Amino acid sequence: MQYRKLTVVTGHYGAGKTNFSVNLALDIAKDGNKCNVIDLDIVNPYFRTADFEKLFNEKGIGIFAPVYANTNLDIPSLNIPLESLLQSGSHIVIDVGGDDEGAKALGRFAPLINSFGDTDILYVINKYRYLTKDAADTAALLREIEESGSVRCTGIVNNSTLGGETDLDDVISSLSFAEEVSRLTGLPIAATCAIDGAMPANAPAPYIVKRYVRNIWEK
C-alpha cells in the first residue's frame, strides 16, 4: 500500500488498529524509511503499540506514547512532539484509541494533522466485531470519530478477522461489507488486510499482514 508521511489509524474497539499500525510501521521501515509511531490509545490498556517498543527499537523505529502507558495509572500526559516529528521528514504512524472516546485525544493535534498535506486518516473496520456487524452502524461510528477528533477520514481499511481462526472464506465474506461501508461513507478501500494464504484474489488494495497483537490468553 502507499505510504503517506503521516498516517492516522482510527476505528472501533478491537477492530485491529494496533496490529495494522505495527505492520504498517514495520513495512515503512523495511523499505528504508525513517519511521516513528505515536501511541495515542489512552483508552485500552491491553493492546497498545507501546507494547512493541523492543521490536520497534530493533527495527530503528521510534515510539512515542503517553507518559503513563504500560502502567496501572490512568492519567496519561500527551507530551508528544508531533510538530517536530512532522518537520523531521520522518514517516509517522499514529495509533488512536477506539471509537469517538479514544478519538478525543486527536483533538489536541487536529490543527497540525489537518494542515499537514501528505496525510491519510484511515478507518479500520472489522465485520466480525459485535458492535459493527452492520455497515450503517459502522459508517455512523466513523462520523462520530471524525467529530470527536476534529478530523476527516480518507480511507477504509478492511481488517475483518477472527484472530488466529481467520481463513480465506472469512475474508471473502467480509468484502461486500467493506464495499457497503465504502459506499455509505464515500471513502475508498485503502487496504484489505489478511495473513499470507488468506487473501482473496479479488480483494481491493490487498495488504498482507502478520499477527503481532494476540489475545491475552494466547500470550
mmCIF file of C-alpha atoms in Angstrom:
data_model
loop_
_atom_site.group_PDB
_atom_site.id
_atom_site.type_symbol
_atom_site.label_atom_id
_atom_site.label_comp_id
_atom_site.label_asym_id
_atom_site.label_seq_id
_atom_site.Cartn_x
_atom_site.Cartn_y
_atom_site.Cartn_z
ATOM 1 C CA MET A 1 0.000 0.000 0.000
ATOM 2 C CA GLN A 2 1.020 3.623 -0.439
ATOM 3 C CA TYR A 3 2.833 5.189 2.486
ATOM 4 C CA ARG A 4 1.959 8.743 3.422
ATOM 5 C CA LYS A 5 4.288 10.795 5.591
ATOM 6 C CA LEU A 6 1.550 10.878 8.234
ATOM 7 C CA THR A 7 -0.913 8.031 8.772
ATOM 8 C CA VAL A 8 -3.561 8.244 11.494
ATOM 9 C CA VAL A 9 -5.245 4.923 12.347
ATOM 10 C CA THR A 10 -8.731 5.040 13.902
ATOM 11 C CA GLY A 11 -11.621 2.630 14.337
ATOM 12 C CA HIS A 12 -13.807 0.610 16.657
ATOM 13 C CA TYR A 13 -12.505 -1.130 19.773
ATOM 14 C CA GLY A 14 -10.967 -4.449 18.773
ATOM 15 C CA ALA A 15 -11.061 -3.768 15.035
ATOM 16 C CA GLY A 16 -7.317 -4.405 14.802
ATOM 17 C CA LYS A 17 -5.960 -0.847 14.704
ATOM 18 C CA THR A 18 -2.833 -1.679 16.652
ATOM 19 C CA ASN A 19 -1.926 -4.774 14.622
ATOM 20 C CA PHE A 20 -2.410 -2.784 11.416
ATOM 21 C CA SER A 21 -0.304 0.083 12.818
ATOM 22 C CA VAL A 22 2.515 -2.270 13.803
ATOM 23 C CA ASN A 23 2.558 -3.912 10.363
ATOM 24 C CA LEU A 24 2.483 -0.539 8.623
ATOM 25 C CA ALA A 25 5.357 0.878 10.681
ATOM 26 C CA LEU A 26 7.499 -2.229 10.135
ATOM 27 C CA ASP A 27 6.860 -2.177 6.387
ATOM 28 C CA ILE A 28 7.683 1.525 6.143
ATOM 29 C CA ALA A 29 10.984 0.927 7.939
ATOM 30 C CA LYS A 30 11.700 -2.212 5.901
ATOM 31 C CA ASP A 31 11.539 -0.098 2.754
ATOM 32 C CA GLY A 32 14.346 2.060 4.111
ATOM 33 C CA ASN A 33 12.297 4.934 5.504
ATOM 34 C CA LYS A 34 12.694 6.552 8.888
ATOM 35 C CA CYS A 35 9.539 5.909 10.900
ATOM 36 C CA ASN A 36 8.093 6.969 14.237
ATOM 37 C CA VAL A 37 5.000 5.551 15.915
ATOM 38 C CA ILE A 38 2.789 7.610 18.196
ATOM 39 C CA ASP A 39 0.611 5.623 20.574
ATOM 40 C CA LEU A 40 -2.477 7.751 21.262
ATOM 41 C CA ASP A 41 -4.530 4.874 22.662
ATOM 42 C CA ILE A 42 -5.347 6.225 26.116
ATOM 43 C CA VAL A 43 -8.474 4.068 26.428
ATOM 44 C CA ASN A 44 -7.458 0.407 26.136
ATOM 45 C CA PRO A 45 -4.552 -0.657 28.408
ATOM 46 C CA TYR A 46 -4.267 -4.138 26.906
ATOM 47 C CA PHE A 47 -3.418 -3.658 23.227
ATOM 48 C CA ARG A 48 -1.097 -0.727 22.565
ATOM 49 C CA THR A 49 1.659 -0.020 20.083
ATOM 50 C CA ALA A 50 3.760 0.964 23.111
ATOM 51 C CA ASP A 51 3.892 -2.758 23.931
ATOM 52 C CA PHE A 52 6.120 -3.267 20.881
ATOM 53 C CA GLU A 53 8.892 -0.902 21.929
ATOM 54 C CA LYS A 54 11.536 -3.655 21.887
ATOM 55 C CA LEU A 55 10.567 -4.773 18.371
ATOM 56 C CA PHE A 56 10.481 -1.180 17.141
ATOM 57 C CA ASN A 57 13.886 -0.451 18.633
ATOM 58 C CA GLU A 58 15.339 -3.469 16.809
ATOM 59 C CA LYS A 59 13.999 -2.087 13.517
ATOM 60 C CA GLY A 60 15.078 1.513 14.153
ATOM 61 C CA ILE A 61 11.503 2.739 14.684
ATOM 62 C CA GLY A 62 10.877 5.457 17.262
ATOM 63 C CA ILE A 63 7.952 5.143 19.676
ATOM 64 C CA PHE A 64 6.185 7.962 21.475
ATOM 65 C CA ALA A 65 3.417 7.246 23.961
ATOM 66 C CA PRO A 66 1.556 8.854 26.864
ATOM 67 C CA VAL A 67 3.829 9.143 29.868
ATOM 68 C CA TYR A 68 1.846 6.570 31.843
ATOM 69 C CA ALA A 69 1.430 3.974 29.081
ATOM 70 C CA ASN A 70 2.135 0.442 30.359
ATOM 71 C CA THR A 71 1.456 1.383 33.988
ATOM 72 C CA ASN A 72 -1.607 0.964 36.176
ATOM 73 C CA LEU A 73 -2.143 4.727 36.222
ATOM 74 C CA ASP A 74 -4.890 6.156 34.070
ATOM 75 C CA ILE A 75 -3.908 9.830 33.928
ATOM 76 C CA PRO A 76 -1.911 9.985 30.679
ATOM 77 C CA SER A 77 0.128 13.002 29.682
ATOM 78 C CA LEU A 78 0.170 13.701 25.932
ATOM 79 C CA ASN A 79 3.526 15.473 25.821
ATOM 80 C CA ILE A 80 4.258 14.201 22.309
ATOM 81 C CA PRO A 81 6.396 16.313 19.913
ATOM 82 C CA LEU A 82 4.238 15.862 16.822
ATOM 83 C CA GLU A 83 5.209 19.186 15.256
ATOM 84 C CA SER A 84 8.946 18.490 15.407
ATOM 85 C CA LEU A 85 8.401 14.944 14.123
ATOM 86 C CA LEU A 86 6.468 16.301 11.142
ATOM 87 C CA GLN A 87 9.272 18.751 10.444
ATOM 88 C CA SER A 88 11.902 15.999 10.647
ATOM 89 C CA GLY A 89 10.710 14.341 7.434
ATOM 90 C CA SER A 90 10.094 11.026 9.162
ATOM 91 C CA HIS A 91 7.100 8.871 8.371
ATOM 92 C CA ILE A 92 4.682 8.904 11.301
ATOM 93 C CA VAL A 93 2.025 6.343 12.245
ATOM 94 C CA ILE A 94 -0.480 7.414 14.917
ATOM 95 C CA ASP A 95 -2.440 4.622 16.614
ATOM 96 C CA VAL A 96 -5.613 6.166 18.069
ATOM 97 C CA GLY A 97 -7.837 4.731 20.796
ATOM 98 C CA GLY A 98 -11.128 3.076 19.912
ATOM 99 C CA ASP A 99 -14.364 4.833 18.999
ATOM 100 C CA ASP A 100 -15.208 8.513 19.491
ATOM 101 C CA GLU A 101 -13.973 8.444 23.094
ATOM 102 C CA GLY A 102 -10.499 7.389 22.018
ATOM 103 C CA ALA A 103 -10.500 9.911 19.179
ATOM 104 C CA LYS A 104 -10.795 12.772 21.655
ATOM 105 C CA ALA A 105 -7.015 12.571 22.076
ATOM 106 C CA LEU A 106 -6.693 13.653 18.436
ATOM 107 C CA GLY A 107 -8.327 16.979 19.210
ATOM 108 C CA ARG A 108 -5.118 18.380 20.653
ATOM 109 C CA PHE A 109 -3.241 17.588 17.449
ATOM 110 C CA ALA A 110 -6.035 18.162 14.906
ATOM 111 C CA PRO A 111 -4.793 21.591 13.703
ATOM 112 C CA LEU A 112 -1.359 20.125 12.898
ATOM 113 C CA ILE A 113 -2.830 17.000 11.301
ATOM 114 C CA ASN A 114 -5.325 18.941 9.198
ATOM 115 C CA SER A 115 -2.721 21.407 7.963
ATOM 116 C CA PHE A 116 -0.166 18.732 7.005
ATOM 117 C CA GLY A 117 -0.534 17.830 3.351
ATOM 118 C CA ASP A 118 0.766 14.263 2.993
ATOM 119 C CA THR A 119 -1.757 12.584 5.315
ATOM 120 C CA ASP A 120 -4.001 9.531 5.445
ATOM 121 C CA ILE A 121 -6.593 9.161 8.191
ATOM 122 C CA LEU A 122 -7.644 5.537 7.956
ATOM 123 C CA TYR A 123 -10.743 3.970 9.486
ATOM 124 C CA VAL A 124 -10.184 0.305 10.380
ATOM 125 C CA ILE A 125 -13.283 -1.892 10.188
ATOM 126 C CA ASN A 126 -13.907 -5.474 11.232
ATOM 127 C CA LYS A 127 -17.128 -7.179 10.180
ATOM 128 C CA TYR A 128 -16.759 -9.687 12.989
ATOM 129 C CA ARG A 129 -16.787 -7.198 15.871
ATOM 130 C CA TYR A 130 -20.191 -7.490 17.532
ATOM 131 C CA LEU A 131 -20.924 -3.741 17.630
ATOM 132 C CA THR A 132 -20.020 -3.096 13.991
ATOM 133 C CA LYS A 133 -21.554 -6.020 12.107
ATOM 134 C CA ASP A 134 -23.927 -3.647 10.337
ATOM 135 C CA ALA A 135 -22.465 -1.395 7.644
ATOM 136 C CA ALA A 136 -24.739 1.512 8.564
ATOM 137 C CA ASP A 137 -23.653 1.376 12.227
ATOM 138 C CA THR A 138 -20.029 1.179 11.122
ATOM 139 C CA ALA A 139 -20.451 4.242 8.914
ATOM 140 C CA ALA A 140 -22.185 6.126 11.726
ATOM 141 C CA LEU A 141 -19.318 5.377 14.108
ATOM 142 C CA LEU A 142 -16.873 6.808 11.577
ATOM 143 C CA ARG A 143 -18.742 10.118 11.654
ATOM 144 C CA GLU A 144 -18.693 10.114 15.468
ATOM 145 C CA ILE A 145 -14.925 9.560 15.433
ATOM 146 C CA GLU A 146 -14.438 12.382 12.938
ATOM 147 C CA GLU A 147 -16.485 14.792 15.040
ATOM 148 C CA SER A 148 -14.749 13.815 18.272
ATOM 149 C CA GLY A 149 -11.254 14.047 16.784
ATOM 150 C CA SER A 150 -11.932 17.104 14.588
ATOM 151 C CA VAL A 151 -10.515 15.270 11.550
ATOM 152 C CA ARG A 152 -11.872 13.710 8.364
ATOM 153 C CA CYS A 153 -11.050 10.148 7.354
ATOM 154 C CA THR A 154 -9.580 9.491 3.917
ATOM 155 C CA GLY A 155 -9.915 5.731 3.527
ATOM 156 C CA ILE A 156 -11.253 2.404 4.818
ATOM 157 C CA VAL A 157 -9.082 -0.491 5.991
ATOM 158 C CA ASN A 158 -10.927 -3.804 5.907
ATOM 159 C CA ASN A 159 -9.368 -5.780 8.733
ATOM 160 C CA SER A 160 -12.171 -8.315 9.192
ATOM 161 C CA THR A 161 -10.599 -11.137 11.145
ATOM 162 C CA LEU A 162 -11.439 -13.754 13.743
ATOM 163 C CA GLY A 163 -7.948 -13.789 15.216
ATOM 164 C CA GLY A 164 -6.000 -16.960 14.670
ATOM 165 C CA GLU A 165 -9.110 -18.723 13.333
ATOM 166 C CA THR A 166 -9.389 -16.488 10.255
ATOM 167 C CA ASP A 167 -9.311 -18.257 6.904
ATOM 168 C CA LEU A 168 -9.798 -17.319 3.263
ATOM 169 C CA ASP A 169 -13.584 -17.760 3.408
ATOM 170 C CA ASP A 170 -13.836 -15.343 6.337
ATOM 171 C CA VAL A 171 -12.029 -12.634 4.407
ATOM 172 C CA ILE A 172 -14.081 -13.301 1.263
ATOM 173 C CA SER A 173 -17.274 -12.939 3.315
ATOM 174 C CA SER A 174 -16.158 -9.510 4.507
ATOM 175 C CA LEU A 175 -15.600 -7.954 1.079
ATOM 176 C CA SER A 176 -19.217 -6.961 0.430
ATOM 177 C CA PHE A 177 -19.443 -5.495 3.939
ATOM 178 C CA ALA A 178 -16.386 -3.331 3.301
ATOM 179 C CA GLU A 179 -17.753 -2.252 -0.058
ATOM 180 C CA GLU A 180 -21.026 -1.172 1.574
ATOM 181 C CA VAL A 181 -19.177 0.838 4.241
ATOM 182 C CA SER A 182 -17.165 2.438 1.457
ATOM 183 C CA ARG A 183 -20.365 3.333 -0.406
ATOM 184 C CA LEU A 184 -22.068 4.767 2.675
ATOM 185 C CA THR A 185 -19.073 6.882 3.683
ATOM 186 C CA GLY A 186 -17.881 7.847 0.212
ATOM 187 C CA LEU A 187 -14.382 6.691 1.150
ATOM 188 C CA PRO A 188 -12.182 4.316 -0.873
ATOM 189 C CA ILE A 189 -10.952 0.992 0.470
ATOM 190 C CA ALA A 190 -7.307 1.777 1.168
ATOM 191 C CA ALA A 191 -6.386 -1.775 2.231
ATOM 192 C CA THR A 192 -7.778 -5.264 2.669
ATOM 193 C CA CYS A 193 -5.774 -6.986 5.387
ATOM 194 C CA ALA A 194 -5.170 -10.721 5.576
ATOM 195 C CA ILE A 195 -2.421 -13.083 6.590
ATOM 196 C CA ASP A 196 -0.467 -14.802 3.842
ATOM 197 C CA GLY A 197 -2.615 -17.514 2.257
ATOM 198 C CA ALA A 198 -5.943 -15.942 3.243
ATOM 199 C CA MET A 199 -6.060 -13.078 0.742
ATOM 200 C CA PRO A 200 -8.888 -13.295 -1.830
ATOM 201 C CA ALA A 201 -7.808 -12.874 -5.436
ATOM 202 C CA ASN A 202 -10.377 -10.113 -5.937
ATOM 203 C CA ALA A 203 -9.635 -8.181 -2.750
ATOM 204 C CA PRO A 204 -9.301 -4.426 -3.313
ATOM 205 C CA ALA A 205 -5.913 -2.998 -2.246
ATOM 206 C CA PRO A 206 -4.597 -6.283 -0.768
ATOM 207 C CA TYR A 207 -2.231 -5.859 2.180
ATOM 208 C CA ILE A 208 -0.577 -8.949 3.678
ATOM 209 C CA VAL A 209 -0.125 -8.637 7.442
ATOM 210 C CA LYS A 210 1.331 -10.683 10.267
ATOM 211 C CA ARG A 211 -0.353 -11.223 13.621
ATOM 212 C CA TYR A 212 1.637 -9.315 16.205
ATOM 213 C CA VAL A 213 -1.215 -8.485 18.587
ATOM 214 C CA ARG A 214 -2.637 -11.549 20.275
ATOM 215 C CA ASN A 215 -5.359 -12.096 22.823
ATOM 216 C CA ILE A 216 -4.249 -12.258 26.436
ATOM 217 C CA TRP A 217 -4.963 -16.000 26.619
ATOM 218 C CA GLU A 218 -2.725 -16.588 23.591
ATOM 219 C CA LYS A 219 0.334 -14.941 25.124
#
